[in-house]
Short mmCIF file of C-alpha atoms in Angstrom, two decimals:
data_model
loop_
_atom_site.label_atom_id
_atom_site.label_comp_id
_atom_site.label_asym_id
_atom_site.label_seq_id
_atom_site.Cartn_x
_atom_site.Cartn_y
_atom_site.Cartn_z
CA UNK E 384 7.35 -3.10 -34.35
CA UNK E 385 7.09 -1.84 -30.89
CA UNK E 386 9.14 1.31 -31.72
CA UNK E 387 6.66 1.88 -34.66
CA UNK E 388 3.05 1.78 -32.87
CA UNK E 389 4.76 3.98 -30.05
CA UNK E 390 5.37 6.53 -32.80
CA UNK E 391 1.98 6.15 -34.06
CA UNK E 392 0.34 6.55 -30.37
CA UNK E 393 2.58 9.44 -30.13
CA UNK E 394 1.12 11.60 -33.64
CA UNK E 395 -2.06 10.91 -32.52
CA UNK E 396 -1.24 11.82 -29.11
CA UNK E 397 0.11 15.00 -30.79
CA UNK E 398 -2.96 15.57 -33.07
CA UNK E 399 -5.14 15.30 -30.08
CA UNK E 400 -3.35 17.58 -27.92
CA UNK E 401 -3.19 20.15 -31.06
CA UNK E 402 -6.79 20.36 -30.69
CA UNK E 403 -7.37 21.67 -27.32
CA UNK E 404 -6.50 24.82 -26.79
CA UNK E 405 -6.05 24.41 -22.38
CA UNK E 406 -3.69 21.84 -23.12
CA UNK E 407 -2.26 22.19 -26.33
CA UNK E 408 1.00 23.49 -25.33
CA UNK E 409 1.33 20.78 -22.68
CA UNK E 410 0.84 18.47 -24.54
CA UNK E 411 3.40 19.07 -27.24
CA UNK E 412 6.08 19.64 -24.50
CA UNK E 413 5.24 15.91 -23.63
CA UNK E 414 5.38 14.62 -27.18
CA UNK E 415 8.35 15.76 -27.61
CA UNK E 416 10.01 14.70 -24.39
CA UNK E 417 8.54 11.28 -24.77
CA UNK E 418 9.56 11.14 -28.61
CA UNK E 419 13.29 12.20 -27.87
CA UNK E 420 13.61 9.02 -25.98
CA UNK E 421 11.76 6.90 -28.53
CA UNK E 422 14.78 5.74 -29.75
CA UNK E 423 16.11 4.64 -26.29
CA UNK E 424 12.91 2.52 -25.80
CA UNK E 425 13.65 1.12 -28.88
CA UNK E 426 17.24 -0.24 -28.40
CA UNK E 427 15.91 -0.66 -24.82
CA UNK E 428 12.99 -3.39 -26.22
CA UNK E 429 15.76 -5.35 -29.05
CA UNK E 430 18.20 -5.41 -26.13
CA UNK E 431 15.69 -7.29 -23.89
CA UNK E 432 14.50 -9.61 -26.13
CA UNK E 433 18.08 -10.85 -26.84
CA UNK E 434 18.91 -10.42 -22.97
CA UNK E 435 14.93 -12.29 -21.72
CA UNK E 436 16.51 -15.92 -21.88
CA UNK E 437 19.94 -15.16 -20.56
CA UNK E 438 18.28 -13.43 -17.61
CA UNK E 439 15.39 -15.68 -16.74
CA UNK E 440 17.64 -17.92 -14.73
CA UNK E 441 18.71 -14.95 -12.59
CA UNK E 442 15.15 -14.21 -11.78
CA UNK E 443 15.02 -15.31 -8.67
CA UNK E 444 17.67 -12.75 -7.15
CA UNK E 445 15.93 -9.24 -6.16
CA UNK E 446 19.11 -8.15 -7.01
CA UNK E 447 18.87 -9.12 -11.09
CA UNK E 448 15.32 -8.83 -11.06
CA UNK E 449 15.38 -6.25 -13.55
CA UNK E 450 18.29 -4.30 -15.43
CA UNK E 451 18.49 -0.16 -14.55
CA UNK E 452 17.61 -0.26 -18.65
CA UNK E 453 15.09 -2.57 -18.78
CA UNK E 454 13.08 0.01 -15.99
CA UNK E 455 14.35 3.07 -17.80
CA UNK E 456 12.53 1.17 -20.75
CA UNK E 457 9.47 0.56 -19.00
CA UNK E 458 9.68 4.50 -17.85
CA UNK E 459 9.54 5.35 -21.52
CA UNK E 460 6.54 2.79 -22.04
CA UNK E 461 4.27 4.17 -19.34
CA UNK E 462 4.76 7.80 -20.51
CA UNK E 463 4.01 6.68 -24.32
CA UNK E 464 1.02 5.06 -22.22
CA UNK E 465 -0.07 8.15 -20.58
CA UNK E 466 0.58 10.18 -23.42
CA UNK E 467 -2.15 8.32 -25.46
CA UNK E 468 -4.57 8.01 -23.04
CA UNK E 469 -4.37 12.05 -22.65
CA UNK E 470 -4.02 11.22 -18.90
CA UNK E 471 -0.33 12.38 -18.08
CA UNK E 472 -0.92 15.31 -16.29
CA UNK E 473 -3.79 13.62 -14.02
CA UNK E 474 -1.54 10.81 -13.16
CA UNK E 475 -0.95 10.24 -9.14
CA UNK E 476 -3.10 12.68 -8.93
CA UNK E 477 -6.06 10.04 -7.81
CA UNK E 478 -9.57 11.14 -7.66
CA UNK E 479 -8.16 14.78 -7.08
CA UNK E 480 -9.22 17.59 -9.57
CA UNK E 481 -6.17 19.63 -9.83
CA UNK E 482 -6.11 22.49 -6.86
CA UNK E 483 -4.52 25.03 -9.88
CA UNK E 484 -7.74 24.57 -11.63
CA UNK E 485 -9.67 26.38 -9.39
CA UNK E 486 -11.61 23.59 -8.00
CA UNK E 487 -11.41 23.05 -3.66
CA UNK E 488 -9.93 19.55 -3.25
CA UNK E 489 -9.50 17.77 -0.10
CA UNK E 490 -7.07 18.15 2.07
CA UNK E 491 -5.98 14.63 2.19
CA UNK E 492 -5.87 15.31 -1.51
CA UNK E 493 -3.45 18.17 -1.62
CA UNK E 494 -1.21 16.11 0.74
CA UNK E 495 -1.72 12.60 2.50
CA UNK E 496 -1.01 13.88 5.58
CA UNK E 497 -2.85 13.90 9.31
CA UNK E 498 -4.10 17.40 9.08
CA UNK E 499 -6.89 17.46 12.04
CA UNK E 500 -7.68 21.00 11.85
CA UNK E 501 -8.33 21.17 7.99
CA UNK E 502 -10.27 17.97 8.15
CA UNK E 503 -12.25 19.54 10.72
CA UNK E 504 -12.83 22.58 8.78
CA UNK E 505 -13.60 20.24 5.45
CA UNK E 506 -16.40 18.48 7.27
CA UNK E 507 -18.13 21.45 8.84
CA UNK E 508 -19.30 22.40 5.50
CA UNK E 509 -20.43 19.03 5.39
CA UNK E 510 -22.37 17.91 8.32
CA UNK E 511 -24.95 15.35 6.94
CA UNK E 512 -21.78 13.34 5.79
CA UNK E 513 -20.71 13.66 9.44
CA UNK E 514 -23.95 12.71 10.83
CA UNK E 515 -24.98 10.17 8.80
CA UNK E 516 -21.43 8.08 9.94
CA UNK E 517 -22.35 9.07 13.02
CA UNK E 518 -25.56 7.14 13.29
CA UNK E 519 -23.97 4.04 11.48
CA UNK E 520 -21.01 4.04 13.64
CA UNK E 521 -23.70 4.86 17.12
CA UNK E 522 -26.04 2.46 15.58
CA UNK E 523 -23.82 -0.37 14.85
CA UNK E 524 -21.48 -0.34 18.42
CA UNK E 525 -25.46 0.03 20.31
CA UNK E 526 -26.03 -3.34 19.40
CA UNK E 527 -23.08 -4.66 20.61
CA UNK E 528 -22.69 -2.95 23.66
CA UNK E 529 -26.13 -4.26 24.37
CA UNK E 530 -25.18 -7.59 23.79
CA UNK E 531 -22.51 -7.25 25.96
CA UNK E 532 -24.51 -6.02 28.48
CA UNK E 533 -27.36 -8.75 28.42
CA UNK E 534 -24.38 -11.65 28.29
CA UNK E 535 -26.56 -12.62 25.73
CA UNK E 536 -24.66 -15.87 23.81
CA UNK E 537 -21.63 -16.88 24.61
CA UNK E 538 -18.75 -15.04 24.96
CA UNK E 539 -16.78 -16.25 21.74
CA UNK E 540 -19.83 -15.61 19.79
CA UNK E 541 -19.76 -11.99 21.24
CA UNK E 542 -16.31 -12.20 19.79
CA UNK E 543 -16.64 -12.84 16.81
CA UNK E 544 -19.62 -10.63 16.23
CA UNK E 545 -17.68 -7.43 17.74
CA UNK E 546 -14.88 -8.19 15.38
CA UNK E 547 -17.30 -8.41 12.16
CA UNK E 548 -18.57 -5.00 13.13
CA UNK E 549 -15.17 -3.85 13.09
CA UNK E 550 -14.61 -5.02 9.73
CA UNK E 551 -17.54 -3.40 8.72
CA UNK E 552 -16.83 -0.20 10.16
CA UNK E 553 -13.75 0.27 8.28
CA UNK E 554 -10.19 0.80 8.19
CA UNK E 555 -10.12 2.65 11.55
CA UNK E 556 -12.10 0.56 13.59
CA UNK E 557 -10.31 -2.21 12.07
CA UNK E 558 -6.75 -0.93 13.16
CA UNK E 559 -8.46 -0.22 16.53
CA UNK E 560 -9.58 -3.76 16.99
CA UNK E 561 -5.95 -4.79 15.24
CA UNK E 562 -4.45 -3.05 18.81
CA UNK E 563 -6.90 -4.54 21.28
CA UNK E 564 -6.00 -8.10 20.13
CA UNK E 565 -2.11 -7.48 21.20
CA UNK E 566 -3.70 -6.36 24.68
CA UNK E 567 -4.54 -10.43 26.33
CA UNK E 568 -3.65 -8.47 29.64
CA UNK E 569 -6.42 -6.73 28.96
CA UNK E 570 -9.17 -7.77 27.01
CA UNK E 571 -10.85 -12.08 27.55
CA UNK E 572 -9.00 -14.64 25.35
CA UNK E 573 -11.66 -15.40 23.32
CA UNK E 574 -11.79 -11.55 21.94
CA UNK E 575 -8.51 -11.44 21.88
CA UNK E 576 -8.41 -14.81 19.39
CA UNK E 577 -11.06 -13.54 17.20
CA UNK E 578 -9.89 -9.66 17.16
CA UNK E 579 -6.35 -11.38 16.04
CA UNK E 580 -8.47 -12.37 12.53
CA UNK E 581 -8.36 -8.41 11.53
CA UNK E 582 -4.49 -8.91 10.62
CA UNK E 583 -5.32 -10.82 7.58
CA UNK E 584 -8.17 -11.96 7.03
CA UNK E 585 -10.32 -9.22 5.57
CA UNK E 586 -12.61 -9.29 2.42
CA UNK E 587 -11.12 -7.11 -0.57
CA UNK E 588 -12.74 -3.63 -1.71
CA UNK E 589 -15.00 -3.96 -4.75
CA UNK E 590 -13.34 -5.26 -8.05
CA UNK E 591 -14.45 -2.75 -10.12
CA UNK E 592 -14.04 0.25 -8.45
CA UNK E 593 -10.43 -1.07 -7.21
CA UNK E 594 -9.51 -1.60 -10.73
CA UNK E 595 -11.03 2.29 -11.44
CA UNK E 596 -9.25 3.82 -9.03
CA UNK E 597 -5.61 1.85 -10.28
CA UNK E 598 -6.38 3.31 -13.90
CA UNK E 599 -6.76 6.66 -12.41
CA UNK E 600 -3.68 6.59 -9.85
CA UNK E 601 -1.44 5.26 -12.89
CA UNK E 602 -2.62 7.27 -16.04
CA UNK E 603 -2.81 4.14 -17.91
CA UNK E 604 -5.63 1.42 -18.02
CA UNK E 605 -5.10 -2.21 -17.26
CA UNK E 606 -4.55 -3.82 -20.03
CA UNK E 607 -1.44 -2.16 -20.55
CA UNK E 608 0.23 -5.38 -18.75
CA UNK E 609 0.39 -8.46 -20.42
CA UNK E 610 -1.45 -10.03 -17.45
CA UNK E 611 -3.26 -8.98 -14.49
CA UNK E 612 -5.27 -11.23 -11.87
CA UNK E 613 -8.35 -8.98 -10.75
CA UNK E 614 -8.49 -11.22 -8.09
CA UNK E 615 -6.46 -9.42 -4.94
CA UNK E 616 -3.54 -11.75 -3.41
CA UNK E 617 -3.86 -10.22 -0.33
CA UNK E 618 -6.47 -7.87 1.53
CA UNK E 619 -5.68 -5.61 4.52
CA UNK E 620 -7.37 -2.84 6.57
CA UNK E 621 -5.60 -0.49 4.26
CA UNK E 622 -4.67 -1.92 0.74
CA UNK E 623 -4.85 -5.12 -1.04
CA UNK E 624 -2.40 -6.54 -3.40
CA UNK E 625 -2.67 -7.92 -7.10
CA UNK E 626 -0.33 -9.90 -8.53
CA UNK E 627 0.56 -8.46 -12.31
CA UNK E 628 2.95 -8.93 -15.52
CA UNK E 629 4.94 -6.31 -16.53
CA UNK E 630 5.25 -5.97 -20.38
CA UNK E 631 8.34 -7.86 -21.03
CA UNK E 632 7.23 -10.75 -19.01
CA UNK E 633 8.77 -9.05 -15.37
CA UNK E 634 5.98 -9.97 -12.75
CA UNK E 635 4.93 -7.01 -9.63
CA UNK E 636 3.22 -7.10 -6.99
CA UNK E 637 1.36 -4.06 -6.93
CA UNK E 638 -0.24 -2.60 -3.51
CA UNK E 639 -3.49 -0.55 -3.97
CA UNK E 640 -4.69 2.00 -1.82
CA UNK E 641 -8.53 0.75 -0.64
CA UNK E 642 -10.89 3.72 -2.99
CA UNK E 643 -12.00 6.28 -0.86
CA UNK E 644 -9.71 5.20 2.16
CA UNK E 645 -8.18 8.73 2.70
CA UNK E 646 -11.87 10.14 3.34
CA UNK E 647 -13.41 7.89 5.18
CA UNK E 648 -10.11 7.48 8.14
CA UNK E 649 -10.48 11.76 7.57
CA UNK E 650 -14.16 11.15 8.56
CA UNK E 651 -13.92 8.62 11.32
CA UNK E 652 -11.43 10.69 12.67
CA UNK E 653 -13.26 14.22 13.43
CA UNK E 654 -16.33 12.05 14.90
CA UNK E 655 -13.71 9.68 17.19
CA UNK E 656 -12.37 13.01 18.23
CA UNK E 657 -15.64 14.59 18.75
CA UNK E 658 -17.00 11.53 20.84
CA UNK E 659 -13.83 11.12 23.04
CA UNK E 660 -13.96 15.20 23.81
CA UNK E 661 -17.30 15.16 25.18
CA UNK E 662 -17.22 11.25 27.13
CA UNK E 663 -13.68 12.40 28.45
CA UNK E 664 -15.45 15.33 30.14
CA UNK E 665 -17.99 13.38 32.39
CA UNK E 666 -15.72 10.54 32.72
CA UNK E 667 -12.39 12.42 33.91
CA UNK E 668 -10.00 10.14 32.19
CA UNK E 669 -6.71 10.34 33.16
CA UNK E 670 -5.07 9.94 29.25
CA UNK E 671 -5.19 12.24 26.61
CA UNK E 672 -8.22 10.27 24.60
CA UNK E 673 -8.08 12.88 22.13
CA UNK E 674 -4.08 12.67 21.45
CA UNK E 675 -4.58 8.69 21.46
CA UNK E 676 -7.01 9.24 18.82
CA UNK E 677 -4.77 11.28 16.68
CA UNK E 678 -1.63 8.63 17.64
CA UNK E 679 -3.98 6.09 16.04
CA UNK E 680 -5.06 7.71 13.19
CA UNK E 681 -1.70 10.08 12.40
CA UNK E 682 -0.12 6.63 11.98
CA UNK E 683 -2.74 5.34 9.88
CA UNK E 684 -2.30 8.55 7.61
CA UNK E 685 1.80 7.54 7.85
CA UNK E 686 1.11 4.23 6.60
CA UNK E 687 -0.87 5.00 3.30
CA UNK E 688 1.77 7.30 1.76
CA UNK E 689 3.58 4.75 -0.48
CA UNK E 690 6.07 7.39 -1.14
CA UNK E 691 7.90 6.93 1.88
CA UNK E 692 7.53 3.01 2.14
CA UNK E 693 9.13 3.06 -1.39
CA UNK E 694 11.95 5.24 -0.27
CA UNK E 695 13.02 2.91 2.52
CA UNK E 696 12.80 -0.04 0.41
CA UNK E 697 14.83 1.15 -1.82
CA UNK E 698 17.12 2.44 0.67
CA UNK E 699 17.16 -1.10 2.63
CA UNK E 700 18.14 -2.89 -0.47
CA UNK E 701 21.12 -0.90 -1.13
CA UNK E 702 21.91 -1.92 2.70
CA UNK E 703 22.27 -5.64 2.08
CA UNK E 704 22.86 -5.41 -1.98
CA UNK E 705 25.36 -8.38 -2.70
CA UNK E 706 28.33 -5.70 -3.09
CA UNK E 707 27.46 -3.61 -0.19
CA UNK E 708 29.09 -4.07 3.22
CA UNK E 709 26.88 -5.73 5.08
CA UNK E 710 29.33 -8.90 5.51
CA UNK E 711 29.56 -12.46 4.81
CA UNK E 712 26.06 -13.81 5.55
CA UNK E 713 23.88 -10.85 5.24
CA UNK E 714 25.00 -9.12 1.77
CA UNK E 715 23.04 -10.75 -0.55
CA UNK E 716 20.96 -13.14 1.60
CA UNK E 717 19.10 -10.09 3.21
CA UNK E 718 17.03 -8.36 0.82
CA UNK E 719 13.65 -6.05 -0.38
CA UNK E 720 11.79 -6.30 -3.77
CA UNK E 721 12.58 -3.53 -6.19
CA UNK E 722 10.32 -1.25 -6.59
CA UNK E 723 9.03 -0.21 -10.19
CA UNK E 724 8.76 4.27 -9.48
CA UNK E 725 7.02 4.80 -12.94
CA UNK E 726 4.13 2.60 -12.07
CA UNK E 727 4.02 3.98 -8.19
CA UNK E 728 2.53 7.04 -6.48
CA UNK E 729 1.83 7.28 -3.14
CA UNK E 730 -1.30 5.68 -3.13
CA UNK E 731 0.14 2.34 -5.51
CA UNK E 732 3.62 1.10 -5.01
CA UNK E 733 4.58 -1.67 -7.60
CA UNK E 734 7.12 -3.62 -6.92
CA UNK E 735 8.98 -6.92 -7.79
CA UNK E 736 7.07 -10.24 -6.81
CA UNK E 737 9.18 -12.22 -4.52
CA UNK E 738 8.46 -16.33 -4.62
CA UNK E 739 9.07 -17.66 -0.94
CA UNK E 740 8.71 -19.58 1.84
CA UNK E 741 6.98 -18.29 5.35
CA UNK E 742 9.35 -18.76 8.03
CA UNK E 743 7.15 -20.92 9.79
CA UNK E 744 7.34 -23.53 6.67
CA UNK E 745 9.73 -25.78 8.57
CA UNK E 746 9.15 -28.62 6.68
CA UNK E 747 9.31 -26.41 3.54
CA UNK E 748 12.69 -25.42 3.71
CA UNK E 749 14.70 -28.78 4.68
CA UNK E 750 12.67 -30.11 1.06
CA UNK E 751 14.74 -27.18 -0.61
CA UNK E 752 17.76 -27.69 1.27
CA UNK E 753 17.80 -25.24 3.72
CA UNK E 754 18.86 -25.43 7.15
CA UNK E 755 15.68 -23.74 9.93
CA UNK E 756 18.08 -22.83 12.51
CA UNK E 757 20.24 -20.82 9.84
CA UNK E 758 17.43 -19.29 8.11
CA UNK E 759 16.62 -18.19 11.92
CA UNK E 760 20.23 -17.11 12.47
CA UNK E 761 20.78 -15.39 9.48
CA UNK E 762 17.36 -13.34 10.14
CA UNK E 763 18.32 -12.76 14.16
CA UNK E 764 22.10 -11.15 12.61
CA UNK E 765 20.11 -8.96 10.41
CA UNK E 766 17.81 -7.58 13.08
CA UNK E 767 21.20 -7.02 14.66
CA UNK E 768 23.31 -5.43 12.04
CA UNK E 769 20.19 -3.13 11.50
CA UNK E 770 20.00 -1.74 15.32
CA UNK E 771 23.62 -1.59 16.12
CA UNK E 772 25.49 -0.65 12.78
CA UNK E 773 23.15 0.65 10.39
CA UNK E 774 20.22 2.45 12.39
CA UNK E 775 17.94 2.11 9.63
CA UNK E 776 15.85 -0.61 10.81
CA UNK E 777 12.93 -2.55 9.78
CA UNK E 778 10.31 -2.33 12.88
CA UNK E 779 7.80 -5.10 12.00
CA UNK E 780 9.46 -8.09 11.51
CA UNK E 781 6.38 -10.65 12.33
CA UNK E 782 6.34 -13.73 10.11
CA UNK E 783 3.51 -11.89 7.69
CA UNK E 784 6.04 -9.69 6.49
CA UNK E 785 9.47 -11.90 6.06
CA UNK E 786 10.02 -14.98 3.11
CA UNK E 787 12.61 -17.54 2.85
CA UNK E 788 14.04 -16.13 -0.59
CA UNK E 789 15.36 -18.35 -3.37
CA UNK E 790 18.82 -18.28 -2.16
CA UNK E 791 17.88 -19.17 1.36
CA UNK E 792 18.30 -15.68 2.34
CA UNK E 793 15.39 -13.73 3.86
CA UNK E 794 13.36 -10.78 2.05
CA UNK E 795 11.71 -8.23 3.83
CA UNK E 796 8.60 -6.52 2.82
CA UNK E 797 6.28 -3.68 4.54
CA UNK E 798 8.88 -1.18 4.69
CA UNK E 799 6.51 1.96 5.78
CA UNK E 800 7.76 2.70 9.69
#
């Protein structure tokens, strides 16, 4: 039945693509790519309704999470998708206009990259945007370095108000405030305490334009999955993540890019640099303030291409994958979600939702049957086996990023540096 209203989407994909002379030819190629495996999707879609029962039990490994057919299916599914909606060629392609087109397009647009001198050169065509985040940035820091100043309230109040300026500044200022709460040597305890709030508890981006911008990343709209909770899982300084069903019943997480993120870090960016130049040269500072700037925000720029977190979560499953050679212990108890390419670009990675623990659910494990201390060991060997054996190692193994799997093994997530 499936099979049938994919064939149908497919002649009227072909109909409408007849019709336009730009894309006509396009258009057909697609048709015909996507039709040619029509009949793979549709052995691929009997196969897993016989196989959904038998494999449900198995859901819990990352390792069984899904079948290389059942994602080869969904492949087919999201290109019948994108087909339809006319939208294949704009796919991953985000808010961009296409650069062949003859339209200019950002430069964060033609590559997610840390690209200082074309940003500059973007934003000197367009100095009201510059000075207009100027004054909001000036305007909002004023008022609390005057507070400061005065010692007006106490300190913890200063705190917290410093920090909710950061979160309103964006994902920047956020990451900046994200560093000065690791620096207690530095900065009071009571900033310090409150700055520490910026690793995870920030509000989500607007619902609507979220869900926009995921249409437009994908090439498909949101109702193509059977479910999806509008209602973000998680929110951080750079993405948020909804929790969706795959059709078929296979449930992601997917990670969103915050809309308009690239832009705005581009923005903050020339007027941090700008700033820093000119206090730096009546202040004689004895650091580079203009290469910490671009440390901060090159990383940043690292960080929101999805591309490469995909590749090395991909690449650290196939580490610890339960007939690798990890050894006894770590081969199948260490593990990553699988990652779902069709429905990722490098501003969305989907991936396979993982049911866990936290490690610091003590009381939580023993009720499953698990044993803390191995847990703990099992975790310490594979921190181990990663620096001395493989060198491909995860470098942010807080608590926020690590679960107590299933099996009582540990899954990784975050897989970006």
């Amino acid at each position: 039945m499936r099979a049938r209203e994919a064939m149908r989407r497919i002649a009227r994909a072909s109909a409408s693509a007849s019709r336009s002379s730009s894309r006509g030819t396009m258009m057909t190629m697609l048709v015909d790519d996507v039709a040619a495996r029509t009949s793979t999707y549709a052995r691929c879609v009997a196969s897993n309704a016989r196989g959904h029962d038998r494999g449900a039990s198995n859901a819990s490994s990352s390792t069984s999470w899904a079948s290389d057919e059942e994602l080869r299916m969904m492949n087919a599914r999201v290109e019948l998708a994108r087909v339809a909606r006319g939208a294949y060629e704009d796919a991953g392609k985000g808010s961009s206009i296409r650069a062949d087109d003859g339209v200019v397009v950002a430069p964060w647009v033609r590559a997610l990259v840390y690209d200082v001198q074309a940003f500059e050169a973007w934003f000197a065509r367009r100095p009201w945007m510059v000075l207009r985040r100027a004054l909001v940035v000036g305007y909002e820091l004023s008022l609390v370095g005057v507070g400061v100043a005065a010692q007006r309230g106490e300190r913890r109040i200063r705190a917290r108000k410093f920090t909710e300026t950061l979160t309103r500044l964006g994902p920047a200022y956020i990451k900046l405030g994200q560093v000065m709460s690791t620096r207690a040597d530095v900065f009071p305890v009571e900033y310090v305490e409150e700055l520490a709030k910026l690793q995870d508890a920030l509000p989500p981006a607007d619902a609507a334009s979220s869900i926009a911008a995921l249409e437009r990343e994908l090439g498909v709209p949101i109702k193509f999955f059977d479910a999806f909770d509008q209602t973000p899982v998680a929110a951080a300084s750079l993405a948020q993540v909804y929790r969706a069903t795959l059709p078929g019943g296979r449930q992601v997480a997917i990670k969103l890019q915050r809309p308009g993120l690239a832009e705005l870090v581009a923005l903050d960016a020339v007027i941090l640099r700008r700033f820093v130049a000119v206090v730096g040269k009546w202040r004689n500072f004895k650091s580079d303030v203009v290469g910490i700037v671009d440390e901060l925000v090159g990383r940043i720029f690292e960080e929101m291409d999805y591309t490469k977190e995909a590749d090395n979560c991909e690449r650290f499953r196939e580490v610890y994958a339960e007939d690798g050679d990890a050894g006894v212990g770590l081969a199948g108890y260490i593990g990553a979600p699988r990652v779902v390419r069709a429905l990722s670009t490098p501003s969305v990675l989907t991936m396979e939702w993982v049911d866990g623990l936290r490690l610091t659910d003590i009381d939580g494990m023993i009720a499953r049957g698990f044993t803390p201390s191995e847990v703990l060991d099992r975790g310490l060997r594979a921190s181990l086996h990663q620096l001395l054996t493989t060198g491909f190692m995860h470098t942010d193994p807080h608590p926020g990023n690590l679960i107590v799997a299933a099996n009582g093994g540990v899954a990784f997530f975050y897989f970006w540096m």
